[in-house]
Amino acid sequence: MTTFFIIAILALGFLITFQIAKASEYVSVLRGLEKARRQSNRINAFLLLLFLIGGLIGVYFCNESLKGRVLGEAASVQGEEIDLMLKITFYITGIVFFITQIALFWFAYKYQESDKRKPFYYPHNNKLEVIWTVIPALALTVLVGFGLYYWFKITGDAPKEAMQIEITGKQFGWEFRYPGRDKIFGKKYFRNVDPANNNPMGQIWDDAANRDDIWMEQEMHCVVNKPVKLIIGSKDVIHDVGLSHFRLKMDAVPGTPTTMWFTPKYTTKEMKVKENNPDFVYEISCDQMCGKGHTGMRGIIVVETQAEFDRWMAVKKPQYLVAHPDKDPSVKPAATDTTKATAAAVIIEAKGNFAKRKD
Amino acid sequence: MSNDATYHGPSEVVTTHDVHHDEHHVHHHKETFITKYVFSQDHKMIAKQFIVTGIVWAIIGGLFSVLFRLQLGFPNVDFPILETFFGRWAKGGHIQPEFYYALITMHGTVLVFFVLTAGLSGTFANLLIPLQIGARDMASPFLNMLSYWFFFTASIVMVSSLFVQTGPASGGWTSYAPLSALAEASEGSKVGMDLWLVSMALFVVSSLLGGLNYISTILNMRTKGMSMTRLPLTIWALFFTAILGVLSFPVLLSGFILLLFDRHAGTSFYLSDIVVNGHVLDNEGGSAILYQHLFWFLGHPEVYIIILPSMGIVSEVLSVNSRKPIFGYMAMIGSLFAIAILAFLVWAHHMFVTGLNPFLGSFFVLLTLLIAVPSAIKVFNWLTTIWRGNLRLAPSTLFSIGFVSLFISGGLTGIFLGNSTIDIHLHDTMFIVAHFHIVMGVASFFGMFAGVYHWFPKMFGRDINHTLGYIHFWVTMIGAYLIFWPMHYEGLAGMPRRYLDLTPWVSFNKFQTLNEMITIVSIIVFAVQLMFVFNFFYSMFKGRKVTSTNPWGANTLEWTTPINPGHGNWPGEIPEVHRWAYDYGKDGREFVMQTEPIGTNESKDH
Ligand code: HEM
Ligand SMILES: [Cu+2]
Ligand SMILES: [Cu+2]
């Protein structure tokens, strides 16, 4: 009903506009086309001036009302560099924007048709052409210079002490693998992928490095102020690990692993306070169209202190043991009263190991 | 330089052509409805076919955008009417994800290729090339006709894909593999994708037939005295457009053929290590990124294929209506040339975050930002053209001024994106959507509107209603900025493009009111485009009849033909050209047509 109403109103508005337009055409024929043309020339010249003024106010207003909604301070060291580049570019292009737009609309208003003016025959001037070739070229050289400096810094090798995490996209979600205490990812092969048998990553169990690798879904943890290196892959189509608060993103391409590293500056808890939002979480957004569930491909990164991280990691069970319960000391069919004790022992052992890997 | 007496028009060719067409005129009465309106070989009629088909596509493509904007602006509102029309695609009055992605894919494909490539180049290359260079028709009128009919067939196939059970293609206008290669990965990658590929292949053929024809016509069929440096800038722009298309569309076609092989012949060009829906595929060794290289090798030149004709039209319209020569004619040609060359060397700037080697990426940064230099030259030359002119603000002039404004705004945001460091953050966010809609989408449409308002009298012998033209301009101009300017901020906040509901996202759910505003404005702007379409067809039949052969007081050759030229354009001999196209305001004369010989006392400047 409302839809019908809206369509009816649109149609009516349309009809009225058309009738007015037709009438104004008749009137102008009666009054003399030339006179009518000159009048509409004046009106439109004035509107162009108005558009310039209104537009400049609008640009200011838009900036004022939306800048608070753009993400706050970058939450990674790399993100700060990107924000700085953004700022430099913003000022340089901003100056050009105002000069050229003002010139355009001002000229259009100022040089509107008038009997008093003879247009100036001015076909070329090589000096001017050189000026406006060289100045933009210089400005762009500055931008390229800064840009590439940071580009190589950000895309360069991760520091050796970086924590490594493997992240894999699939339709529609994220999976993570930690290398465990040996800090080495075990080999995997896509034909081994078999979630039903607890091998979602296709790990090759014969590889000893796989024995302690830990697998999890949707939520990843890392440590504040400690570089993290993500090894990014995909199982099916191209996805993209988008980390807007860290200002980073990198595609997840099936068959071709990619990497990205960064150093988070604030824990999730600190960000909740900084953003004044108790619901704040670092989100992973899939930034590459990947099918019907693309919009919902949300992952979460928890940034925390080393102690919190260790406590969290301590209770994780390697995927090898999940897939091979017979090898798992904690689920060995033993005397009922000893089960608990063994499990506790394993946890304590694991904790010790994680404490060791901190160094 | 147009003073020099050199000319190189292949006058002999033109003469034989003359004879042929004069014969044709004798048999004029034999023309049937079919040969005149349907399988016409007259370039002017083919131009009209292109623009009418383009308008139909623009309405469809625009309507799709209104539909998906409804979802983006009002993700929690039901629109039962949608279910009435689209059934299960909009269950409960809610656009389903598959449908949403099909809509954005069709919107992009249709507007980029069918409207702004075929509708724009097809219309103005066909209309203007023979008329402005002084030729009776294209080098091959028959291939020219085929070009339209291939486009028409491509259109039919694309439309038919809208009606298949599993829906049309839905992988975005870029159709990245492997999503587009795997029928299991998405409904839209089933038969809809095959139809999309077939339609696009037909489209490439159409574009090649047209492009080769435009190039040979411009090179070989200029009238006596029409040296290359006397050509209007419209022709130069259309010339470079055709070259870009001829050199890059075949690469796209090769990419599509490999994709078809991957889909149906079990090859692994783009596929490797894939487990889709729990199903392990056999493919190993392919590269998903290869597709992107092949796509963007066309994709980037394509954006210039879309903008160059508009640049040509705007140069012409601004000069005519400022009553002043275009400033820096040679610099304008030079920058078109530079843009055309560089357009082939920047494609990987769409792939900075695909894992591209950073060192290789740095060259693409350099070349990408280099392309901003010729763009800047053009802007400054347009500004100087209107400076101290005597501006007649016809609708065509307003749209040209709007074009320059939009091109500045969108070009400047390109400088953000071309710098790979910043692109890491902005890639695939709404910032990209804002950038390319302003600089390419809306700006090219403005160029096209400028062209339609300017050459309407030449196309139909009637004038289009100007009052509606002014309303059309102002609503579209204000609307375009309201829609796309704030979108940059969403992108700066990291809001991804191609998301259909932002409410669950803590980082991106702060723009609800803005999204509503954008949706409402888009509906208004769309309605005003419908008004333009109405004006177009109404004026075609009922518009005021044009009484003068040269209503704008322009210099170029098309205004030396009769008001309603027949096939062959000039009833007598083709006029000879004696000067460049931009002697406006020279020696105190308002305009001097290209056909007028250089006077003995004429000032030497230029
Ligand atoms: C100053 C000149 C320009 C520069 C430096 C520039 C730079 C860029 C870059 C780097 C991207 C890729 C961004 C990304 O996906 O992350 C991009 C996207 C795009 N640009 Fe530009 N651009 C410029 C002018 C233009 C022009 C003149 C057009 C069209 C007429 C255009 C149309 C597009 C389109 C359509 C896309 C998006 C394609 C897609 O991903 O769907 N750009 N631009
Ligand atoms: Cu996705
Ligand atoms: Cu590009």
XYZ file of C-alpha atoms in Angstrom, chain B:
606
model
C 49.496 24.761 -36.877
C 46.253 24.460 -38.700
C 47.447 27.338 -40.818
C 49.874 25.194 -42.713
C 48.676 24.183 -46.083
C 49.473 20.510 -45.715
C 46.603 18.134 -45.808
C 46.401 14.452 -46.261
C 42.961 13.268 -46.957
C 42.827 10.234 -49.197
C 40.773 12.210 -51.632
C 40.594 9.479 -54.219
C 39.050 7.053 -51.834
C 36.558 9.645 -50.822
C 35.602 10.317 -54.405
C 34.868 6.713 -55.211
C 32.870 6.591 -52.067
C 31.007 9.628 -53.249
C 29.998 7.989 -56.443
C 28.823 4.909 -54.688
C 26.598 6.830 -52.394
C 25.270 9.164 -54.971
C 24.035 6.084 -56.772
C 22.563 4.936 -53.589
C 20.632 8.140 -53.314
C 19.037 7.608 -56.651
C 17.565 4.363 -55.377
C 16.543 5.911 -52.116
C 12.868 5.080 -52.483
C 13.657 1.356 -52.439
C 14.618 1.432 -48.763
C 12.290 -0.719 -46.725
C 11.463 -0.431 -43.065
C 13.832 -3.327 -42.362
C 16.837 -1.836 -44.138
C 16.185 1.622 -42.800
C 15.452 0.971 -39.145
C 16.505 -2.581 -38.359
C 19.394 -3.848 -40.459
C 20.515 -0.370 -41.291
C 24.040 0.296 -42.454
C 23.749 4.040 -41.979
C 26.081 5.032 -39.167
C 23.551 7.564 -37.865
C 20.853 4.946 -37.537
C 23.279 2.530 -35.890
C 24.152 5.285 -33.414
C 20.459 5.604 -32.579
C 20.167 1.852 -32.142
C 23.098 1.917 -29.744
C 21.703 4.723 -27.659
C 18.204 3.266 -27.423
C 19.572 -0.137 -26.412
C 21.900 1.651 -23.988
C 18.963 3.496 -22.440
C 17.025 0.275 -21.951
C 20.057 -1.265 -20.240
C 20.632 1.827 -18.134
C 17.086 1.603 -16.811
C 17.531 -2.075 -15.947
C 20.957 -1.525 -14.380
C 19.756 1.520 -12.473
C 16.683 -0.282 -11.191
C 18.894 -3.069 -9.858
C 20.890 -0.531 -7.893
C 17.708 0.887 -6.376
C 16.751 -2.627 -5.281
C 20.014 -3.421 -3.567
C 20.212 0.059 -2.070
C 16.840 -0.692 -0.450
C 18.480 -3.630 1.285
C 21.523 -1.584 2.318
C 19.514 1.380 3.534
C 16.779 -0.600 5.270
C 18.207 -3.999 6.186
C 15.491 -4.630 8.766
C 12.429 -3.537 6.822
C 10.264 -5.890 4.773
C 9.100 -4.851 1.343
C 6.302 -7.288 0.465
C 6.150 -5.852 -3.045
C 9.582 -7.338 -3.707
C 8.239 -10.805 -2.975
C 5.348 -10.151 -5.338
C 7.775 -9.456 -8.149
C 10.715 -11.699 -7.381
C 9.173 -14.620 -5.499
C 11.638 -16.776 -3.633
C 14.517 -14.404 -4.443
C 12.933 -11.952 -2.044
C 11.268 -14.256 0.446
C 9.272 -12.367 3.033
C 9.940 -9.109 1.235
C 13.611 -9.484 2.036
C 16.272 -9.625 -0.633
C 18.062 -12.966 -0.287
C 21.872 -12.960 -0.336
C 22.111 -14.817 -3.673
C 19.719 -12.308 -5.172
C 21.623 -9.383 -3.695
C 24.871 -10.576 -5.245
C 23.182 -11.283 -8.548
C 21.839 -7.725 -8.527
C 25.194 -6.079 -7.880
C 26.863 -8.298 -10.466
C 24.325 -7.460 -13.148
C 24.340 -3.789 -12.159
C 28.117 -3.594 -12.595
C 28.326 -5.646 -15.767
C 25.457 -3.890 -17.449
C 26.548 -0.368 -16.629
C 30.243 -0.836 -17.272
C 29.992 -2.791 -20.487
C 26.543 -2.421 -21.969
C 25.835 1.205 -21.100
C 29.105 3.062 -20.679
C 31.057 1.100 -23.294
C 28.547 0.104 -25.968
C 25.983 2.790 -25.202
C 28.556 5.570 -25.036
C 31.265 4.698 -27.585
C 28.782 2.939 -29.810
C 26.538 5.972 -29.962
C 29.036 8.762 -30.306
C 31.688 6.986 -32.362
C 29.015 6.027 -34.841
C 27.337 9.383 -34.906
C 30.366 11.638 -34.854
C 33.229 9.930 -36.625
C 31.864 10.118 -40.180
C 30.114 13.436 -39.580
C 33.071 15.206 -38.016
C 35.846 13.884 -40.247
C 33.800 14.398 -43.391
C 33.014 10.876 -44.558
C 29.843 9.435 -45.982
C 29.874 6.457 -43.646
C 32.205 4.109 -41.814
C 34.975 2.209 -43.589
C 32.783 -0.862 -43.469
C 29.119 -0.101 -42.898
C 28.405 -3.811 -42.934
C 30.813 -4.663 -40.103
C 29.426 -1.671 -38.318
C 25.946 -3.130 -38.541
C 27.287 -6.481 -37.343
C 28.872 -4.742 -34.386
C 25.457 -3.574 -33.253
C 23.835 -6.939 -33.817
C 26.519 -8.774 -31.864
C 25.857 -6.335 -29.055
C 22.160 -7.004 -29.380
C 22.711 -10.757 -29.233
C 24.970 -10.340 -26.207
C 22.137 -8.393 -24.607
C 19.620 -11.138 -25.315
C 21.879 -13.767 -23.762
C 22.492 -11.582 -20.709
C 18.771 -10.941 -20.263
C 18.015 -14.636 -20.611
C 20.439 -15.352 -17.763
C 18.139 -13.354 -15.497
C 15.462 -15.992 -15.923
C 17.288 -19.249 -15.284
C 16.354 -21.310 -12.259
C 19.648 -20.839 -10.407
C 19.812 -17.146 -11.192
C 22.302 -15.031 -13.110
C 26.010 -14.696 -12.428
C 26.673 -13.391 -8.942
C 30.423 -13.102 -8.500
C 30.683 -9.351 -9.039
C 31.378 -7.619 -12.354
C 34.955 -8.883 -12.048
C 33.821 -12.524 -11.668
C 36.997 -13.612 -9.926
C 37.961 -17.255 -10.179
C 37.723 -19.697 -8.406
C 34.316 -18.444 -7.209
C 33.193 -18.068 -10.823
C 34.798 -21.365 -11.817
C 33.133 -23.620 -9.274
C 29.470 -24.377 -9.734
C 29.522 -25.801 -6.215
C 30.702 -22.560 -4.671
C 27.671 -20.473 -5.528
C 24.293 -20.638 -7.236
C 25.363 -17.869 -9.581
C 28.339 -19.925 -10.721
C 26.046 -22.496 -12.286
C 24.436 -21.914 -15.667
C 24.102 -18.180 -15.010
C 27.867 -17.883 -15.183
C 28.018 -19.713 -18.521
C 25.477 -17.359 -19.981
C 27.409 -14.415 -18.589
C 30.594 -15.658 -20.258
C 28.883 -16.307 -23.587
C 27.256 -12.905 -23.504
C 30.552 -11.218 -22.702
C 32.308 -13.100 -25.487
C 29.705 -11.830 -27.954
C 30.179 -8.400 -26.502
C 33.937 -8.555 -27.090
C 33.315 -9.463 -30.720
C 30.959 -6.514 -31.067
C 33.477 -4.208 -29.512
C 36.293 -5.425 -31.785
C 34.215 -5.052 -34.938
C 33.256 -1.557 -33.906
C 36.734 -0.551 -32.772
C 38.564 -1.730 -35.883
C 36.045 0.107 -37.976
C 36.419 3.352 -36.025
C 40.208 3.215 -36.282
C 40.298 2.564 -40.017
C 37.655 5.192 -40.679
C 39.547 7.862 -38.765
C 42.856 6.979 -40.371
C 41.679 6.585 -43.953
C 38.511 8.472 -44.642
C 39.087 12.051 -43.549
C 37.966 14.620 -46.050
C 40.325 16.816 -48.004
C 42.237 19.151 -45.700
C 41.304 17.264 -42.522
C 44.781 16.504 -41.227
C 45.017 14.606 -37.947
C 45.824 17.824 -36.092
C 42.685 19.468 -37.373
C 40.416 16.793 -35.945
C 38.045 17.814 -33.171
C 39.054 16.343 -29.803
C 35.965 14.138 -29.797
C 37.498 12.211 -32.663
C 40.895 11.964 -31.007
C 39.266 10.654 -27.851
C 37.187 8.107 -29.753
C 40.310 7.086 -31.672
C 42.280 6.290 -28.513
C 39.238 4.607 -27.013
C 39.032 2.273 -29.983
C 42.741 1.466 -29.796
C 42.490 0.657 -26.097
C 39.557 -1.646 -26.754
C 41.140 -3.442 -29.674
C 44.334 -4.144 -27.738
C 42.807 -5.179 -24.427
C 39.468 -6.898 -25.059
C 41.133 -9.950 -26.653
C 43.082 -10.509 -23.432
C 39.832 -10.532 -21.498
C 38.382 -12.990 -23.959
C 41.356 -15.303 -23.497
C 40.842 -15.115 -19.733
C 37.186 -16.050 -20.191
C 38.018 -18.957 -22.466
C 40.414 -20.387 -19.877
C 37.661 -19.957 -17.323
C 35.239 -21.881 -19.513
C 37.838 -24.668 -19.791
C 38.221 -24.770 -16.027
C 34.480 -24.924 -15.652
C 33.762 -27.630 -18.188
C 36.907 -29.294 -19.472
C 38.556 -30.209 -16.190
C 41.571 -27.969 -16.704
C 43.327 -26.197 -13.810
C 44.290 -22.779 -15.103
C 42.901 -20.996 -12.079
C 42.354 -23.862 -9.686
C 44.566 -25.470 -7.116
C 44.226 -27.084 -3.680
C 40.472 -26.721 -3.391
C 38.040 -28.281 -0.960
C 34.629 -26.871 -1.642
C 31.626 -27.901 0.419
C 33.658 -30.737 1.879
C 34.374 -32.026 -1.591
C 38.078 -32.346 -2.493
C 38.751 -31.313 -6.103
C 41.462 -32.858 -8.222
C 42.889 -29.624 -9.563
C 46.454 -28.757 -8.699
C 48.975 -26.249 -9.985
C 46.699 -23.488 -11.256
C 46.821 -19.872 -10.158
C 43.765 -18.001 -9.027
C 45.693 -14.764 -9.431
C 46.296 -15.386 -13.137
C 42.631 -14.661 -13.747
C 42.972 -11.290 -12.075
C 45.940 -10.346 -14.243
C 44.023 -11.258 -17.378
C 40.902 -9.499 -16.159
C 42.573 -6.258 -15.111
C 44.702 -6.108 -18.231
C 41.398 -5.252 -19.803
C 39.773 -3.961 -16.637
C 41.971 -0.951 -16.197
C 42.028 0.167 -19.861
C 38.278 -0.416 -19.736
C 37.802 2.390 -17.241
C 39.541 4.691 -19.707
C 37.517 3.254 -22.568
C 34.593 4.563 -20.570
C 35.970 7.979 -19.679
C 37.829 9.035 -22.855
C 34.748 9.535 -25.062
C 33.273 11.707 -22.326
C 36.484 13.715 -22.157
C 36.276 14.301 -25.895
C 32.644 15.351 -25.732
C 33.296 17.682 -22.819
C 36.251 19.323 -24.578
C 34.085 19.992 -27.604
C 31.027 21.197 -25.688
C 32.997 23.468 -23.363
C 34.823 25.106 -26.243
C 31.692 25.642 -28.337
C 29.737 27.074 -25.424
C 32.546 29.220 -24.043
C 32.837 30.678 -27.545
C 36.570 30.214 -27.070
C 39.092 27.733 -28.465
C 39.906 24.697 -26.395
C 43.023 25.612 -24.452
C 46.133 23.562 -25.290
C 44.819 21.455 -28.157
C 48.145 19.681 -28.634
C 48.537 19.155 -24.879
C 45.053 17.636 -24.851
C 46.037 15.168 -27.563
C 49.335 14.507 -25.806
C 47.630 13.776 -22.503
C 45.096 11.490 -24.183
C 48.044 9.665 -25.721
C 49.866 9.438 -22.380
C 46.727 8.163 -20.674
C 46.233 5.561 -23.381
C 49.806 4.260 -23.020
C 49.846 4.319 -19.219
C 46.434 2.658 -19.074
C 48.151 -0.551 -20.170
C 50.823 -0.367 -17.507
C 48.928 0.016 -14.252
C 46.543 -2.924 -14.080
C 48.078 -4.522 -11.004
C 47.046 -1.564 -8.824
C 43.812 -3.511 -8.424
C 45.856 -6.364 -6.952
C 48.089 -4.777 -4.312
C 46.827 -7.082 -1.582
C 46.671 -10.346 -3.503
C 50.136 -11.297 -2.351
C 51.702 -9.525 -5.328
C 55.459 -9.182 -4.951
C 55.925 -5.840 -3.128
C 58.868 -4.892 -5.350
C 56.771 -5.424 -8.466
C 53.972 -3.548 -6.738
C 56.183 -0.507 -6.349
C 56.442 -0.086 -10.134
C 52.694 -0.161 -10.369
C 52.513 2.535 -7.708
C 54.853 4.744 -9.684
C 53.068 4.258 -13.004
C 49.642 4.646 -11.418
C 50.467 7.970 -9.838
C 52.130 9.015 -13.097
C 48.747 8.728 -14.815
C 47.491 11.505 -12.560
C 49.765 13.964 -14.401
C 48.033 13.858 -17.810
C 44.718 13.835 -15.934
C 45.737 17.032 -14.145
C 46.822 18.635 -17.419
C 43.394 17.988 -18.871
C 41.635 19.526 -15.889
C 43.748 22.677 -15.973
C 43.177 22.989 -19.719
C 39.419 22.755 -19.275
C 39.557 25.391 -16.564
C 41.545 27.701 -18.821
C 39.112 27.050 -21.641
C 36.194 28.510 -19.725
C 38.341 31.259 -18.177
C 37.457 34.567 -19.848
C 34.981 32.866 -22.127
C 31.412 33.893 -22.736
C 29.615 30.899 -21.315
C 26.262 29.775 -22.679
C 24.961 27.561 -19.930
C 22.927 25.124 -21.984
C 22.215 21.732 -20.353
C 25.164 20.313 -22.296
C 27.463 22.963 -20.790
C 26.199 22.302 -17.290
C 26.786 18.599 -17.639
C 30.283 19.326 -18.929
C 31.053 21.534 -15.948
C 29.656 18.802 -13.721
C 31.895 16.317 -15.469
C 34.992 18.363 -14.710
C 33.970 18.742 -11.076
C 33.375 15.004 -10.678
C 36.540 14.106 -12.524
C 38.532 16.283 -10.129
C 36.889 14.767 -7.052
C 37.259 11.186 -8.211
C 40.733 11.648 -9.663
C 42.000 12.935 -6.338
C 40.698 9.908 -4.457
C 42.514 7.793 -7.047
C 45.729 9.273 -5.692
C 44.909 7.727 -2.328
C 44.320 4.323 -3.873
C 47.272 4.341 -6.228
C 49.572 4.593 -3.256
C 49.764 0.949 -2.251
C 50.393 1.747 1.415
C 47.032 3.450 1.694
C 45.363 0.894 -0.540
C 46.141 -1.827 2.001
C 43.543 -0.176 4.210
C 41.109 1.062 1.562
C 41.064 -1.830 -0.894
C 37.639 -3.419 -1.271
C 35.953 -0.911 1.017
C 33.209 1.572 0.220
C 35.985 4.075 -0.559
C 36.605 2.201 -3.815
C 32.915 2.306 -4.592
C 32.878 6.059 -4.009
C 36.029 6.595 -6.077
C 34.975 4.806 -9.171
C 31.370 5.868 -9.178
C 32.368 9.514 -9.043
C 35.255 9.396 -11.488
C 33.920 6.832 -13.889
C 30.264 6.089 -13.344
C 28.705 9.477 -12.825
C 31.353 11.470 -14.704
C 31.010 9.364 -17.845
C 27.255 9.576 -17.620
C 27.629 13.352 -17.446
C 29.770 13.303 -20.580
C 27.145 11.164 -22.257
C 24.330 13.512 -21.214
C 26.347 16.498 -22.450
C 26.677 14.721 -25.764
C 23.003 13.853 -25.972
C 21.845 17.408 -25.212
C 24.421 18.846 -27.619
C 23.857 16.558 -30.598
C 20.157 15.853 -30.106
C 19.262 18.347 -32.862
C 21.673 16.571 -35.200
C 20.309 13.134 -34.348
C 16.622 13.887 -34.588
C 16.217 17.297 -36.223
C 14.351 18.430 -33.114
C 15.440 20.035 -29.895
C 15.164 18.391 -26.507
C 13.249 20.215 -23.786
C 15.753 22.385 -21.935
C 13.746 23.065 -18.793
C 13.595 19.353 -18.070
C 17.286 19.271 -18.949
C 18.081 21.808 -16.243
C 16.059 19.904 -13.652
C 17.781 16.728 -14.776
C 21.186 18.311 -14.315
C 20.659 19.876 -10.929
C 19.017 16.893 -9.277
C 21.610 14.517 -10.682
C 24.548 16.727 -9.744
C 23.428 17.330 -6.172
C 22.271 13.736 -5.820
C 25.531 12.273 -7.090
C 27.543 14.176 -4.514
C 25.093 13.342 -1.715
C 25.263 9.667 -2.582
C 28.946 9.202 -3.163
C 30.763 11.853 -1.160
C 29.901 10.555 2.348
C 30.604 7.026 1.143
C 34.314 7.822 1.352
C 33.971 8.047 5.115
C 32.405 4.606 5.310
C 35.395 3.329 3.400
C 37.835 5.121 5.670
C 36.151 3.304 8.534
C 36.969 0.067 6.736
C 33.392 -0.805 5.781
C 33.760 -3.548 3.155
C 32.017 -3.252 -0.195
C 29.621 -6.011 -1.284
C 28.209 -6.458 2.223
C 24.450 -6.561 2.440
C 23.855 -5.943 6.127
C 26.190 -4.096 8.438
C 24.146 -4.373 11.629
C 26.032 -7.355 13.120
C 29.420 -5.659 12.726
C 30.703 -3.703 15.702
C 33.176 -1.799 13.519
C 30.836 -0.833 10.705
C 27.345 -0.423 12.133
C 27.685 3.293 12.794
C 26.398 4.476 9.440
C 22.760 3.421 9.474
C 21.237 6.898 9.024
C 23.771 7.717 6.359
C 22.877 4.554 4.470
C 19.203 5.440 4.652
C 19.897 8.914 3.304
C 21.955 7.484 0.440
C 19.183 5.058 -0.481
C 16.503 7.730 -0.510
C 18.604 10.053 -2.639
C 19.367 7.221 -5.083
C 15.663 6.625 -5.578
C 15.089 10.303 -6.339
C 18.029 10.434 -8.735
C 16.793 7.301 -10.461
C 13.335 8.836 -10.877
C 14.882 11.900 -12.468
C 16.771 9.727 -14.938
C 13.432 8.232 -15.930
C 12.265 11.770 -16.504
C 15.234 12.299 -18.815
C 14.351 9.140 -20.723
C 10.829 10.433 -21.085
C 12.140 13.768 -22.295
C 14.377 11.978 -24.779
C 11.605 9.976 -26.400
C 9.000 12.715 -26.165
C 11.313 15.243 -27.809
C 12.300 12.747 -30.446
C 8.747 12.816 -31.764
C 7.269 16.031 -30.381
C 10.237 18.299 -29.704
C 10.479 21.724 -31.275
C 11.738 21.393 -34.843
C 15.217 22.748 -35.417
C 15.257 25.561 -37.964
C 18.950 26.183 -38.438
C 21.583 23.734 -39.655
C 24.007 25.075 -37.063
C 21.982 25.813 -33.929
C 24.978 26.213 -31.593
C 27.176 28.227 -33.944
C 29.794 25.466 -33.945
C 32.750 25.015 -36.289
C 32.749 21.315 -36.968
C 31.608 19.545 -40.111
C 28.500 17.826 -38.790
C 26.792 21.224 -38.776
C 27.351 21.642 -42.517
C 24.974 18.779 -43.290
C 21.246 19.272 -43.796
C 19.101 19.248 -40.659
C 18.001 15.692 -41.377
C 20.869 14.257 -43.398
C 20.178 11.149 -45.479
C 22.468 8.166 -45.825
C 25.681 9.690 -47.177
C 25.381 12.801 -45.042
C 26.061 15.545 -47.599
C 23.710 15.837 -50.579
C 26.474 17.334 -52.694
C 30.209 17.016 -52.385
C 31.861 16.520 -49.047
C 33.150 19.909 -47.912
C 36.865 20.614 -47.768
C 38.483 21.619 -44.496
C 40.828 24.584 -44.143
C 41.478 25.025 -40.450
C 41.305 23.376 -37.051
C 37.997 22.980 -35.249
C 38.413 25.653 -32.597
C 38.514 29.101 -34.169
C 36.013 30.639 -31.758
C 36.336 34.331 -31.025
C 39.201 34.713 -33.468
C 39.760 38.244 -34.785
C 36.541 39.280 -33.120
C 34.418 36.789 -35.048
C 32.165 34.592 -32.957
C 33.015 31.432 -34.821
C 34.736 30.409 -38.033
C 33.716 27.071 -39.481
C 36.339 24.560 -40.505
C 35.198 24.842 -44.097
C 36.124 28.510 -44.386
C 39.461 29.142 -46.108
C 42.085 31.097 -44.189
C 41.536 34.780 -44.940
C 44.401 36.885 -46.206
C 44.300 39.238 -43.250
C 43.644 36.643 -40.617
C 45.884 36.809 -37.576
C 48.556 34.157 -37.523
C 48.123 33.045 -33.949
C 47.292 29.449 -34.165
